[in-house]
GROMACS .gro file of C-alpha atoms in nm:
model
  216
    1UNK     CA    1   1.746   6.857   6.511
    2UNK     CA    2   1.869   7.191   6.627
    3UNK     CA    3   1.578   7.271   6.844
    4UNK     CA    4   1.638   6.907   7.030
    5UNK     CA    5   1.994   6.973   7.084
    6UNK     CA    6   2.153   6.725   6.857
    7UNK     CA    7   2.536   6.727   6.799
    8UNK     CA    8   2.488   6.833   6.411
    9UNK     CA    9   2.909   6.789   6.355
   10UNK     CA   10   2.857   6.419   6.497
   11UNK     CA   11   2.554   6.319   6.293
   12UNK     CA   12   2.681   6.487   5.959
   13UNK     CA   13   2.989   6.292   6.047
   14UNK     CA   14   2.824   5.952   6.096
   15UNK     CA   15   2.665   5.995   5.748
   16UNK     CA   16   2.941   6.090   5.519
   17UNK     CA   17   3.276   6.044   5.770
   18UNK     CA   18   3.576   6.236   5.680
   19UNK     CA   19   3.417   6.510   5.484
   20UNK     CA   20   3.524   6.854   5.500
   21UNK     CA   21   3.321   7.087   5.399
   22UNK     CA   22   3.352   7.398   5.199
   23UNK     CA   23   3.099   7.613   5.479
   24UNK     CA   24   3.013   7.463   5.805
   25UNK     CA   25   2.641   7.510   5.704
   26UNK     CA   26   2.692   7.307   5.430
   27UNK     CA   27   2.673   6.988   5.641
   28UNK     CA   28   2.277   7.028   5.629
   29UNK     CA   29   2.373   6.840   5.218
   30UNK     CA   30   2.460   6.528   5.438
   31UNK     CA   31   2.114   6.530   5.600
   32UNK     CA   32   1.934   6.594   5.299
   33UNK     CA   33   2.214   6.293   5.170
   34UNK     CA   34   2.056   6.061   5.405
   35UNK     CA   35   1.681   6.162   5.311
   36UNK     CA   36   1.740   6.081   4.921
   37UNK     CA   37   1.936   5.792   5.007
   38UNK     CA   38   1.654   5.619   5.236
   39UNK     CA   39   1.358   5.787   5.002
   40UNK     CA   40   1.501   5.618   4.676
   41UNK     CA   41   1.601   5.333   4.852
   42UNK     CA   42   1.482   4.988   4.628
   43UNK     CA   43   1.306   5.286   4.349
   44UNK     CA   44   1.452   5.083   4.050
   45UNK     CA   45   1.191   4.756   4.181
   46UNK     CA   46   0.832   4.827   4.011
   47UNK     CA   47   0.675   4.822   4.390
   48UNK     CA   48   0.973   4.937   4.569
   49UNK     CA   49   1.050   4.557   4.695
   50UNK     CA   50   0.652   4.511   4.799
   51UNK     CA   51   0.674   4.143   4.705
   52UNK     CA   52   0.347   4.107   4.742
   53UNK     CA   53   0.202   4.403   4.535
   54UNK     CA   54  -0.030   4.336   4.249
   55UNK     CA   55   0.167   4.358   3.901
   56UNK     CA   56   0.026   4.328   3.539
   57UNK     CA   57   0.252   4.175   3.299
   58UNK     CA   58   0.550   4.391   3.239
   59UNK     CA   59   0.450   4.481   2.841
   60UNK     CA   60   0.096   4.644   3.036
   61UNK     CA   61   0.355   4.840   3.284
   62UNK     CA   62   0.368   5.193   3.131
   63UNK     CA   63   0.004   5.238   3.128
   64UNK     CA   64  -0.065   5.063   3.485
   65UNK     CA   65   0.202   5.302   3.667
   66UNK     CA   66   0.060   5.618   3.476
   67UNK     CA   67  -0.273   5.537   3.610
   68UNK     CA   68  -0.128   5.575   3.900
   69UNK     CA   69   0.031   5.870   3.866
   70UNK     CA   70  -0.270   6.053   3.751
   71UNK     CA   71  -0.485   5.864   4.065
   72UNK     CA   72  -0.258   6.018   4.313
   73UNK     CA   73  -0.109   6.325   4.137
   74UNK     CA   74  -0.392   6.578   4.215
   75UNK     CA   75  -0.459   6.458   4.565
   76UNK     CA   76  -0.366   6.513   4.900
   77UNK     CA   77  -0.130   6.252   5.027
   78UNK     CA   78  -0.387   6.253   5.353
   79UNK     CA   79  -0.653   6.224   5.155
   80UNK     CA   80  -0.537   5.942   4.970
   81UNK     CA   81  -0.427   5.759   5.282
   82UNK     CA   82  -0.751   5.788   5.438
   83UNK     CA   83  -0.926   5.639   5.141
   84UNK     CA   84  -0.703   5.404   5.079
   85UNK     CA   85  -0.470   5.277   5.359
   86UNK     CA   86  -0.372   4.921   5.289
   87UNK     CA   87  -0.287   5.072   4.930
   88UNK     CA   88   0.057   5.002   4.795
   89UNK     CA   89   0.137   5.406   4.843
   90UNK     CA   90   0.016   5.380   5.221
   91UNK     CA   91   0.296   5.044   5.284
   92UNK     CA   92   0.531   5.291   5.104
   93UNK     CA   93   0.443   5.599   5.374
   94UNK     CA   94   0.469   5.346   5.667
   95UNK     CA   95   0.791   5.148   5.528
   96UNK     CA   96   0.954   5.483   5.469
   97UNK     CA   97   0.865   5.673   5.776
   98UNK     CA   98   1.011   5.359   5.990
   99UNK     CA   99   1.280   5.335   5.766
  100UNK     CA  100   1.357   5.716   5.763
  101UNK     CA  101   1.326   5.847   6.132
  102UNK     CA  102   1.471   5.652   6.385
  103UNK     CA  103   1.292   5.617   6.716
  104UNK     CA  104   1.563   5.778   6.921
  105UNK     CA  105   1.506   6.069   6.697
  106UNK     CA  106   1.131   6.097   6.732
  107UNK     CA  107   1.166   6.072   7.115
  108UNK     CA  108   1.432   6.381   7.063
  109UNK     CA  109   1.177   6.556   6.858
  110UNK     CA  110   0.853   6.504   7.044
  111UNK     CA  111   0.893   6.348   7.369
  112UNK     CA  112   0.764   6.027   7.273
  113UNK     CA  113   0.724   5.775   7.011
  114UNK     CA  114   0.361   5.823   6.943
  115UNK     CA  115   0.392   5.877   6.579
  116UNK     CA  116   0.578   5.501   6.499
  117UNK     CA  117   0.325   5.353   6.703
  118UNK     CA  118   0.087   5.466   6.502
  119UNK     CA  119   0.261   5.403   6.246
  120UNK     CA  120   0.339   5.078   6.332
  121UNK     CA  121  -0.024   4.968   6.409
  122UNK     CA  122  -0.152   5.083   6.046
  123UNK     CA  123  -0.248   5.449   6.133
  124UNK     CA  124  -0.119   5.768   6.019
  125UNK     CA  125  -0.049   6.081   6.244
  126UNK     CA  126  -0.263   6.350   6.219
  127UNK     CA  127   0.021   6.602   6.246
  128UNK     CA  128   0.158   6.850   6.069
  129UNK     CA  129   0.520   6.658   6.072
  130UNK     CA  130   0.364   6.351   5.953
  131UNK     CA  131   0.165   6.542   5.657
  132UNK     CA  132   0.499   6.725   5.555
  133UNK     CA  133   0.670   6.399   5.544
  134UNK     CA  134   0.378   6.217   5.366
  135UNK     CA  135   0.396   6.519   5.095
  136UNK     CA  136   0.773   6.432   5.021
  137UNK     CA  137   0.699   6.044   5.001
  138UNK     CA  138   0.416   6.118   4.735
  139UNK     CA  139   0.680   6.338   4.568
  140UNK     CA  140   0.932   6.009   4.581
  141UNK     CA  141   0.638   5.817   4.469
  142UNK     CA  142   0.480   5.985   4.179
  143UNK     CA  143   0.821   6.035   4.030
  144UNK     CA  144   0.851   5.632   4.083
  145UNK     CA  145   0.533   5.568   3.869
  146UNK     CA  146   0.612   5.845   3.620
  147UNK     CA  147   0.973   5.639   3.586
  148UNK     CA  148   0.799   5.307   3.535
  149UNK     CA  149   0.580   5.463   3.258
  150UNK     CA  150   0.810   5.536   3.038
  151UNK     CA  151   0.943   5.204   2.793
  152UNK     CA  152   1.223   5.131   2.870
  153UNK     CA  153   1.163   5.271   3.212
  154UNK     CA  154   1.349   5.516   3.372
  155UNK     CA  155   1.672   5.435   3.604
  156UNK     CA  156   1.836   5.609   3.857
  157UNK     CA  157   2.166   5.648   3.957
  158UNK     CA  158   2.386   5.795   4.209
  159UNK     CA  159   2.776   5.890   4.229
  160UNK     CA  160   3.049   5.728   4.470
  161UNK     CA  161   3.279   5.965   4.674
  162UNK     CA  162   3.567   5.970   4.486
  163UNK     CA  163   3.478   5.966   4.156
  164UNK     CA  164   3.570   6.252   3.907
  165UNK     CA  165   3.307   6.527   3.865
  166UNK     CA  166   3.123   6.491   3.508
  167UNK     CA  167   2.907   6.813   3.377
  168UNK     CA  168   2.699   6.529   3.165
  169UNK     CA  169   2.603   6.342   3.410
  170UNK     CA  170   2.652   6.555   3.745
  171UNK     CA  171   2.548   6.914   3.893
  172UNK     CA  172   2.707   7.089   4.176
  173UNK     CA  173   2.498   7.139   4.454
  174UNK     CA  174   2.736   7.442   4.610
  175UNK     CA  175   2.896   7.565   4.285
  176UNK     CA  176   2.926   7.954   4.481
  177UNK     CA  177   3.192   7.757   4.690
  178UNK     CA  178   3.450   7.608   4.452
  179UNK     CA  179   3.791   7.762   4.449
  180UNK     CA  180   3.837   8.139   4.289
  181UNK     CA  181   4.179   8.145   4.343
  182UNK     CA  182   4.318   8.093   4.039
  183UNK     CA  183   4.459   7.764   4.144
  184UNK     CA  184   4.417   7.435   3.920
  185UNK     CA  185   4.122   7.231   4.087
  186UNK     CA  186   3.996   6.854   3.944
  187UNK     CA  187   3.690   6.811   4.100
  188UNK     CA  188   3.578   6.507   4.251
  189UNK     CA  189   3.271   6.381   4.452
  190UNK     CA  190   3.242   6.356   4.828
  191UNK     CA  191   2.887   6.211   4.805
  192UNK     CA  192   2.610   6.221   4.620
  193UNK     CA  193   2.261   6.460   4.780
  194UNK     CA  194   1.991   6.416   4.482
  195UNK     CA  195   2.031   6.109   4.279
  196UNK     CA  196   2.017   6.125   3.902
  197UNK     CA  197   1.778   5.965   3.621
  198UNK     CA  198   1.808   5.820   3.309
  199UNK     CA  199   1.526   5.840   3.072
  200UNK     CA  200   1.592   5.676   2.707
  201UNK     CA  201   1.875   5.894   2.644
  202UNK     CA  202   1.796   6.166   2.827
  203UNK     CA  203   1.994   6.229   3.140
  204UNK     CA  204   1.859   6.407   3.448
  205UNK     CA  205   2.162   6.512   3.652
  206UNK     CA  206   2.222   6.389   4.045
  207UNK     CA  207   2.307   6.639   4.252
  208UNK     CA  208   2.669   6.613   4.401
  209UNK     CA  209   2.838   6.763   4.706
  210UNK     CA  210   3.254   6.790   4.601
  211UNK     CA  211   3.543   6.704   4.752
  212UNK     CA  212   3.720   6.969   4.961
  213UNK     CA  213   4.062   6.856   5.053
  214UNK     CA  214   4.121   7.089   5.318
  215UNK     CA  215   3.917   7.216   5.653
  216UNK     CA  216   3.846   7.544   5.690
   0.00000   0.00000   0.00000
C-alpha cells in the first residue's frame, strides 16, 4: 500500500474510525484488523457458508475435518489447488481473495486486474502475491478443520471496541505502549486484530489493540 501511494491515515481510519493510536505505526493493527476479520469471516459454519459442500452427518464430523487437515497440512497450497481446483479449499481461496482485495486495490498494486480475472474465471495466479496469500488462507483453513475436529468443536470469538480488557480471555497486541506513568489506567478495547478460540474449556486468547484516549 505504501509503494502505490495510498493515504495509510485514511484507510486505517475507514476501518476502525476514531481510533487513536498509541504510535503512528501502529495503524498497520487495523490492516492486519481487516485481514482476520474478512479471513474468519463465516469460520464458525462447517464449510464456511459453502451451502453446497458435501457434509457427513454431524456425529462423523471430527474425523471427516481431520482428514482434511492431514490431506492438506503437508502440502503446498499451489499444489493442492492444481490437483484439486473445484475442491471446497480452492472456493475458499477464490471466495476469500474476492472478498479480501478489492479491485481498486489490485489496480493500485499491479496496474491491472489480472489476478481477479483469473480468479474470477476459476484460475489461480501464478504469482508470488497470489501464493503468499494462498499460504495464509491454508493457514485460516487448516485451523478451520482442526476446530471442527474437536467434539464439541471449537468456537471463535472476537472483542467489541469498548469493552473492558480481560487477561482470561484477551492479550495485548502493543503491551510496550501502555502508560508508565504511574497514572491509574482501566483498559479497554479499541478493536479486536487476532480473534480468539474456545476449545472445551480451554481458551486461546484474541489479540486486542486498546483504547488510547488521547492523540499523540
Amino acid at each position: 500500500m505504501k509503494s502505490a501511494d495510498w493515504d495509510l491515515d485514511a484507510a486505517a481510519s475507514s476501518i476502525a474510525p476514531g481510533i487513536f493510536y498509541w504510535k503512528s505505526d501502529h495503524k498497520c493493527f487495523a490492516f492486519e484488523s481487516f485481514v482476520c476479520r474478512e479471513m474468519f469471516d463465516a469460520f464458525q459454519h462447517p464449510n464456511f457458508s459453502f451451502p453446497t459442500e458435501f457434509l457427513p452427518e454431524k456425529k462423523k464430523w471430527p474425523q471427516f475435518f481431520f482428514d482434511c487437515f492431514v490431506e492438506l497440512k503437508s502440502i503446498s497450497p499451489k499444489d493442492y489447488l492444481a490437483r484439486k481446483p473445484d475442491s471446497t479449499f480452492a472456493k475458499f481461496c477464490r471466495t476469500k481473495y474476492l472478498q479480501l482485495i478489492h479491485p481498486r486495490m489490485e489496480s493500485a498494486f499491479f496496474g491491472n486486474l489480472s489476478h481477479r480475472n483469473q480468479v474470477v474465471s476459476g484460475n489461480f495466479p501464478e504469482t508470488t502475491f497470489f501464493a503468499m496469500f494462498a499460504e495464509m488462507a491454508k493457514r485460516v483453513w487448516l485451523l478451520h478443520c482442526l476446530a471442527f475436529s474437536f467434539q464439541p468443536e471449537g468456537n471463535i470469538f472476537q472483542v467489541s471496541k469498548g469493552c473492558r480488557f480481560s487477561e482470561v480471555y484477551m492479550e495485548t497486541i502493543a503491551e510496550d505502549e501502555l502508560p508508565n506513568d504511574g497514572m491509574e489506567y482501566d483498559p479497554s478495547v479499541a478493536f479486536t486484530v487476532v480473534p480468539g478460540f474456545k476449545i472445551g474449556k480451554a481458551v486461546i486468547q484474541c489479540q486486542v489493540y486498546l483504547l488510547n484516549s488521547k492523540p499523540r
